[in-house]
Amino acid sequence: MSTAPGTTSATDENAQIRQIILDARDATVSRATVSDDSPLVVYFSSISGNTHKFVQKLRARLVRLPLHTKEESPTVTEPFVLIVPTYGKPDGAGNVPPQVVKFLNNPENRAQLRGVIGAGNTNFGPLFGIAADIVSRKCDVPVLFKFELMGTPADVEKVNEGLEEFWTQNSLQR
């Protein structure tokens, strides 16, 4: 039995529901392994929530930057890794979200930044994840990884492993 174009079958819907449940379970399992010694990740996620969905799967303590620039930015008093999405601007200007710029304009926050991970869309070609490159260059920290949109399960695992190794090598624990 086929379905009309643009519609989904009950089987497709069931598969989608199963995937949502598995994703939620994976996020819960991952979040359960977070301790006070886990890496600290500061991140910004827009209304789309792509970056938020990704970071929820990390074994890290999380601080989300406010959605609106008029809201107070946190001051971070310990080392952290920043996860930043790239905004698509054809000329390259304005690729770093203004909320991230505001956060990093605080010298205390910049002093604690140890690395940056970029989120983006490969449709942007050479501008893919460029916000991470810009932050890296301006703050003199390494780009640790880049992932597309919400990332894949393999991306999540690579970032979890990389954060653990980076955190340990750089003695970033509190």
PDB file of C-alpha atoms in Angstrom:
ATOM      1  CA  MET A   1       0.000   0.000   0.000  1.00  0.00           C
ATOM      2  CA  SER A   2       1.488   3.349  -0.971  1.00  0.00           C
ATOM      3  CA  THR A   3       0.833   6.765   0.483  1.00  0.00           C
ATOM      4  CA  ALA A   4       0.149   9.974  -1.357  1.00  0.00           C
ATOM      5  CA  PRO A   5       3.130  12.264  -1.956  1.00  0.00           C
ATOM      6  CA  GLY A   6       3.734  14.555   1.018  1.00  0.00           C
ATOM      7  CA  THR A   7       2.063  12.213   3.500  1.00  0.00           C
ATOM      8  CA  THR A   8       3.570   9.693   5.850  1.00  0.00           C
ATOM      9  CA  SER A   9       2.414   6.187   6.496  1.00  0.00           C
ATOM     10  CA  ALA A  10       1.672   4.781   9.922  1.00  0.00           C
ATOM     11  CA  THR A  11       4.892   2.766   9.640  1.00  0.00           C
ATOM     12  CA  ASP A  12       6.908   5.946   8.970  1.00  0.00           C
ATOM     13  CA  GLU A  13       5.236   7.702  11.883  1.00  0.00           C
ATOM     14  CA  ASN A  14       5.966   4.743  14.166  1.00  0.00           C
ATOM     15  CA  ALA A  15       9.613   4.799  13.084  1.00  0.00           C
ATOM     16  CA  GLN A  16       9.778   8.522  13.820  1.00  0.00           C
ATOM     17  CA  ILE A  17       8.216   8.033  17.262  1.00  0.00           C
ATOM     18  CA  ARG A  18      10.654   5.187  18.036  1.00  0.00           C
ATOM     19  CA  GLN A  19      13.575   7.426  17.031  1.00  0.00           C
ATOM     20  CA  ILE A  20      12.339  10.255  19.273  1.00  0.00           C
ATOM     21  CA  ILE A  21      12.081   7.841  22.200  1.00  0.00           C
ATOM     22  CA  LEU A  22      15.577   6.433  21.518  1.00  0.00           C
ATOM     23  CA  ASP A  23      17.044   9.938  21.252  1.00  0.00           C
ATOM     24  CA  ALA A  24      15.411  10.935  24.537  1.00  0.00           C
ATOM     25  CA  ARG A  25      16.696   7.767  26.205  1.00  0.00           C
ATOM     26  CA  ASP A  26      20.221   8.358  24.888  1.00  0.00           C
ATOM     27  CA  ALA A  27      20.158  11.942  26.137  1.00  0.00           C
ATOM     28  CA  THR A  28      18.956  10.794  29.561  1.00  0.00           C
ATOM     29  CA  VAL A  29      21.667   8.125  29.821  1.00  0.00           C
ATOM     30  CA  SER A  30      24.320  10.612  28.757  1.00  0.00           C
ATOM     31  CA  ARG A  31      23.119  13.304  31.169  1.00  0.00           C
ATOM     32  CA  ALA A  32      23.094  10.767  34.019  1.00  0.00           C
ATOM     33  CA  THR A  33      26.887  10.383  33.800  1.00  0.00           C
ATOM     34  CA  VAL A  34      27.607  14.077  34.447  1.00  0.00           C
ATOM     35  CA  SER A  35      29.521  14.856  37.645  1.00  0.00           C
ATOM     36  CA  ASP A  36      31.061  17.938  39.256  1.00  0.00           C
ATOM     37  CA  ASP A  37      34.357  17.016  37.541  1.00  0.00           C
ATOM     38  CA  SER A  38      32.781  16.795  34.081  1.00  0.00           C
ATOM     39  CA  PRO A  39      33.826  19.371  31.486  1.00  0.00           C
ATOM     40  CA  LEU A  40      31.969  22.673  31.537  1.00  0.00           C
ATOM     41  CA  VAL A  41      30.340  23.616  28.240  1.00  0.00           C
ATOM     42  CA  VAL A  42      28.863  27.045  27.622  1.00  0.00           C
ATOM     43  CA  TYR A  43      26.662  27.215  24.537  1.00  0.00           C
ATOM     44  CA  PHE A  44      24.248  29.327  22.574  1.00  0.00           C
ATOM     45  CA  SER A  45      21.270  27.862  20.770  1.00  0.00           C
ATOM     46  CA  SER A  46      18.767  29.805  18.727  1.00  0.00           C
ATOM     47  CA  ILE A  47      15.032  29.182  18.619  1.00  0.00           C
ATOM     48  CA  SER A  48      15.630  26.277  16.204  1.00  0.00           C
ATOM     49  CA  GLY A  49      17.177  24.414  19.150  1.00  0.00           C
ATOM     50  CA  ASN A  50      19.666  22.453  17.021  1.00  0.00           C
ATOM     51  CA  THR A  51      22.664  23.208  19.220  1.00  0.00           C
ATOM     52  CA  HIS A  52      20.602  22.597  22.373  1.00  0.00           C
ATOM     53  CA  LYS A  53      19.564  19.157  21.100  1.00  0.00           C
ATOM     54  CA  PHE A  54      23.221  18.331  20.476  1.00  0.00           C
ATOM     55  CA  VAL A  55      24.596  19.475  23.836  1.00  0.00           C
ATOM     56  CA  GLN A  56      21.878  17.629  25.765  1.00  0.00           C
ATOM     57  CA  LYS A  57      23.614  14.414  24.675  1.00  0.00           C
ATOM     58  CA  LEU A  58      27.017  15.443  26.039  1.00  0.00           C
ATOM     59  CA  ARG A  59      28.570  14.221  29.268  1.00  0.00           C
ATOM     60  CA  ALA A  60      29.259  17.748  30.446  1.00  0.00           C
ATOM     61  CA  ARG A  61      27.964  20.404  32.769  1.00  0.00           C
ATOM     62  CA  LEU A  62      26.030  22.908  30.679  1.00  0.00           C
ATOM     63  CA  VAL A  63      25.450  26.658  30.782  1.00  0.00           C
ATOM     64  CA  ARG A  64      23.131  28.042  28.117  1.00  0.00           C
ATOM     65  CA  LEU A  65      23.546  31.642  27.027  1.00  0.00           C
ATOM     66  CA  PRO A  66      20.345  33.710  26.993  1.00  0.00           C
ATOM     67  CA  LEU A  67      18.301  33.796  23.815  1.00  0.00           C
ATOM     68  CA  HIS A  68      18.049  37.599  23.799  1.00  0.00           C
ATOM     69  CA  THR A  69      20.935  40.059  24.073  1.00  0.00           C
ATOM     70  CA  LYS A  70      18.941  42.259  26.452  1.00  0.00           C
ATOM     71  CA  GLU A  71      19.085  39.428  29.020  1.00  0.00           C
ATOM     72  CA  GLU A  72      22.003  39.253  31.454  1.00  0.00           C
ATOM     73  CA  SER A  73      24.917  37.072  30.292  1.00  0.00           C
ATOM     74  CA  PRO A  74      26.446  34.760  32.872  1.00  0.00           C
ATOM     75  CA  THR A  75      29.947  35.314  34.212  1.00  0.00           C
ATOM     76  CA  VAL A  76      31.872  32.044  34.198  1.00  0.00           C
ATOM     77  CA  THR A  77      34.510  31.660  36.904  1.00  0.00           C
ATOM     78  CA  GLU A  78      36.078  28.380  35.785  1.00  0.00           C
ATOM     79  CA  PRO A  79      37.527  26.979  32.544  1.00  0.00           C
ATOM     80  CA  PHE A  80      35.020  26.046  29.845  1.00  0.00           C
ATOM     81  CA  VAL A  81      34.594  25.059  26.211  1.00  0.00           C
ATOM     82  CA  LEU A  82      32.217  27.134  24.082  1.00  0.00           C
ATOM     83  CA  ILE A  83      29.825  25.624  21.533  1.00  0.00           C
ATOM     84  CA  VAL A  84      28.692  28.205  19.006  1.00  0.00           C
ATOM     85  CA  PRO A  85      26.431  27.950  15.949  1.00  0.00           C
ATOM     86  CA  THR A  86      27.202  29.924  12.797  1.00  0.00           C
ATOM     87  CA  TYR A  87      24.697  32.385  11.448  1.00  0.00           C
ATOM     88  CA  GLY A  88      24.555  32.390   7.662  1.00  0.00           C
ATOM     89  CA  LYS A  89      25.666  35.729   6.309  1.00  0.00           C
ATOM     90  CA  PRO A  90      26.803  35.803   2.675  1.00  0.00           C
ATOM     91  CA  ASP A  91      29.634  38.298   3.253  1.00  0.00           C
ATOM     92  CA  GLY A  92      30.876  36.560   6.410  1.00  0.00           C
ATOM     93  CA  ALA A  93      30.051  39.475   8.728  1.00  0.00           C
ATOM     94  CA  GLY A  94      27.762  38.730  11.663  1.00  0.00           C
ATOM     95  CA  ASN A  95      28.443  34.983  11.668  1.00  0.00           C
ATOM     96  CA  VAL A  96      28.961  34.883  15.450  1.00  0.00           C
ATOM     97  CA  PRO A  97      25.630  35.258  17.266  1.00  0.00           C
ATOM     98  CA  PRO A  98      25.435  38.620  19.096  1.00  0.00           C
ATOM     99  CA  GLN A  99      24.650  36.794  22.353  1.00  0.00           C
ATOM    100  CA  VAL A 100      28.034  35.049  22.099  1.00  0.00           C
ATOM    101  CA  VAL A 101      29.809  38.314  21.262  1.00  0.00           C
ATOM    102  CA  LYS A 102      28.223  39.933  24.322  1.00  0.00           C
ATOM    103  CA  PHE A 103      29.256  36.986  26.532  1.00  0.00           C
ATOM    104  CA  LEU A 104      32.851  37.033  25.254  1.00  0.00           C
ATOM    105  CA  ASN A 105      33.117  40.804  25.607  1.00  0.00           C
ATOM    106  CA  ASN A 106      33.298  40.132  29.360  1.00  0.00           C
ATOM    107  CA  PRO A 107      37.064  39.764  30.053  1.00  0.00           C
ATOM    108  CA  GLU A 108      36.375  37.261  32.870  1.00  0.00           C
ATOM    109  CA  ASN A 109      34.583  34.955  30.434  1.00  0.00           C
ATOM    110  CA  ARG A 110      37.283  35.277  27.764  1.00  0.00           C
ATOM    111  CA  ALA A 111      39.958  34.425  30.347  1.00  0.00           C
ATOM    112  CA  GLN A 112      38.237  31.111  31.162  1.00  0.00           C
ATOM    113  CA  LEU A 113      37.653  30.028  27.526  1.00  0.00           C
ATOM    114  CA  ARG A 114      39.832  27.022  26.628  1.00  0.00           C
ATOM    115  CA  GLY A 115      38.442  25.848  23.277  1.00  0.00           C
ATOM    116  CA  VAL A 116      35.540  26.203  20.871  1.00  0.00           C
ATOM    117  CA  ILE A 117      33.292  23.767  19.025  1.00  0.00           C
ATOM    118  CA  GLY A 118      31.361  24.967  15.996  1.00  0.00           C
ATOM    119  CA  ALA A 119      27.913  24.083  14.718  1.00  0.00           C
ATOM    120  CA  GLY A 120      26.841  24.930  11.217  1.00  0.00           C
ATOM    121  CA  ASN A 121      25.369  23.893   7.918  1.00  0.00           C
ATOM    122  CA  THR A 122      27.571  22.496   5.162  1.00  0.00           C
ATOM    123  CA  ASN A 123      25.340  24.317   2.644  1.00  0.00           C
ATOM    124  CA  PHE A 124      27.360  27.410   3.643  1.00  0.00           C
ATOM    125  CA  GLY A 125      30.408  25.873   1.935  1.00  0.00           C
ATOM    126  CA  PRO A 126      33.605  27.587   3.085  1.00  0.00           C
ATOM    127  CA  LEU A 127      31.627  29.437   5.775  1.00  0.00           C
ATOM    128  CA  PHE A 128      30.658  26.139   7.468  1.00  0.00           C
ATOM    129  CA  GLY A 129      31.264  26.575  11.205  1.00  0.00           C
ATOM    130  CA  ILE A 130      33.068  29.878  10.634  1.00  0.00           C
ATOM    131  CA  ALA A 131      31.798  31.301  13.937  1.00  0.00           C
ATOM    132  CA  ALA A 132      34.097  28.813  15.709  1.00  0.00           C
ATOM    133  CA  ASP A 133      37.012  29.928  13.515  1.00  0.00           C
ATOM    134  CA  ILE A 134      36.333  33.577  14.333  1.00  0.00           C
ATOM    135  CA  VAL A 135      36.120  32.937  18.090  1.00  0.00           C
ATOM    136  CA  SER A 136      39.270  30.793  17.895  1.00  0.00           C
ATOM    137  CA  ARG A 137      41.223  33.512  16.142  1.00  0.00           C
ATOM    138  CA  LYS A 138      39.994  36.375  18.325  1.00  0.00           C
ATOM    139  CA  CYS A 139      40.376  34.525  21.638  1.00  0.00           C
ATOM    140  CA  ASP A 140      43.472  32.476  20.754  1.00  0.00           C
ATOM    141  CA  VAL A 141      41.923  29.088  21.582  1.00  0.00           C
ATOM    142  CA  PRO A 142      41.725  25.928  19.456  1.00  0.00           C
ATOM    143  CA  VAL A 143      38.748  24.825  17.375  1.00  0.00           C
ATOM    144  CA  LEU A 144      38.136  21.370  18.808  1.00  0.00           C
ATOM    145  CA  PHE A 145      35.415  20.096  16.465  1.00  0.00           C
ATOM    146  CA  LYS A 146      32.677  21.142  14.039  1.00  0.00           C
ATOM    147  CA  PHE A 147      29.355  19.421  13.490  1.00  0.00           C
ATOM    148  CA  GLU A 148      26.407  19.953  11.176  1.00  0.00           C
ATOM    149  CA  LEU A 149      23.007  21.070  12.494  1.00  0.00           C
ATOM    150  CA  MET A 150      22.122  18.714  15.394  1.00  0.00           C
ATOM    151  CA  GLY A 151      25.115  16.448  14.826  1.00  0.00           C
ATOM    152  CA  THR A 152      25.070  12.678  14.407  1.00  0.00           C
ATOM    153  CA  PRO A 153      25.436  10.050  17.123  1.00  0.00           C
ATOM    154  CA  ALA A 154      29.038   9.649  15.908  1.00  0.00           C
ATOM    155  CA  ASP A 155      29.581  13.416  16.359  1.00  0.00           C
ATOM    156  CA  VAL A 156      28.231  13.229  19.903  1.00  0.00           C
ATOM    157  CA  GLU A 157      30.574  10.374  20.762  1.00  0.00           C
ATOM    158  CA  LYS A 158      33.579  12.138  19.186  1.00  0.00           C
ATOM    159  CA  VAL A 159      32.831  15.305  21.142  1.00  0.00           C
ATOM    160  CA  ASN A 160      32.313  13.396  24.411  1.00  0.00           C
ATOM    161  CA  GLU A 161      35.608  11.555  23.948  1.00  0.00           C
ATOM    162  CA  GLY A 162      37.415  14.683  22.776  1.00  0.00           C
ATOM    163  CA  LEU A 163      36.113  16.794  25.664  1.00  0.00           C
ATOM    164  CA  GLU A 164      37.202  14.172  28.191  1.00  0.00           C
ATOM    165  CA  GLU A 165      40.681  13.947  26.669  1.00  0.00           C
ATOM    166  CA  PHE A 166      41.040  17.730  26.261  1.00  0.00           C
ATOM    167  CA  TRP A 167      39.778  18.329  29.795  1.00  0.00           C
ATOM    168  CA  THR A 168      42.212  15.788  31.263  1.00  0.00           C
ATOM    169  CA  GLN A 169      45.232  16.901  29.186  1.00  0.00           C
ATOM    170  CA  ASN A 170      44.703  20.514  30.098  1.00  0.00           C
ATOM    171  CA  SER A 171      43.957  19.846  33.782  1.00  0.00           C
ATOM    172  CA  LEU A 172      40.727  21.768  33.488  1.00  0.00           C
ATOM    173  CA  GLN A 173      38.944  20.073  36.356  1.00  0.00           C
ATOM    174  CA  ARG A 174      37.865  22.361  39.162  1.00  0.00           C
TER     175      ARG A 174
END
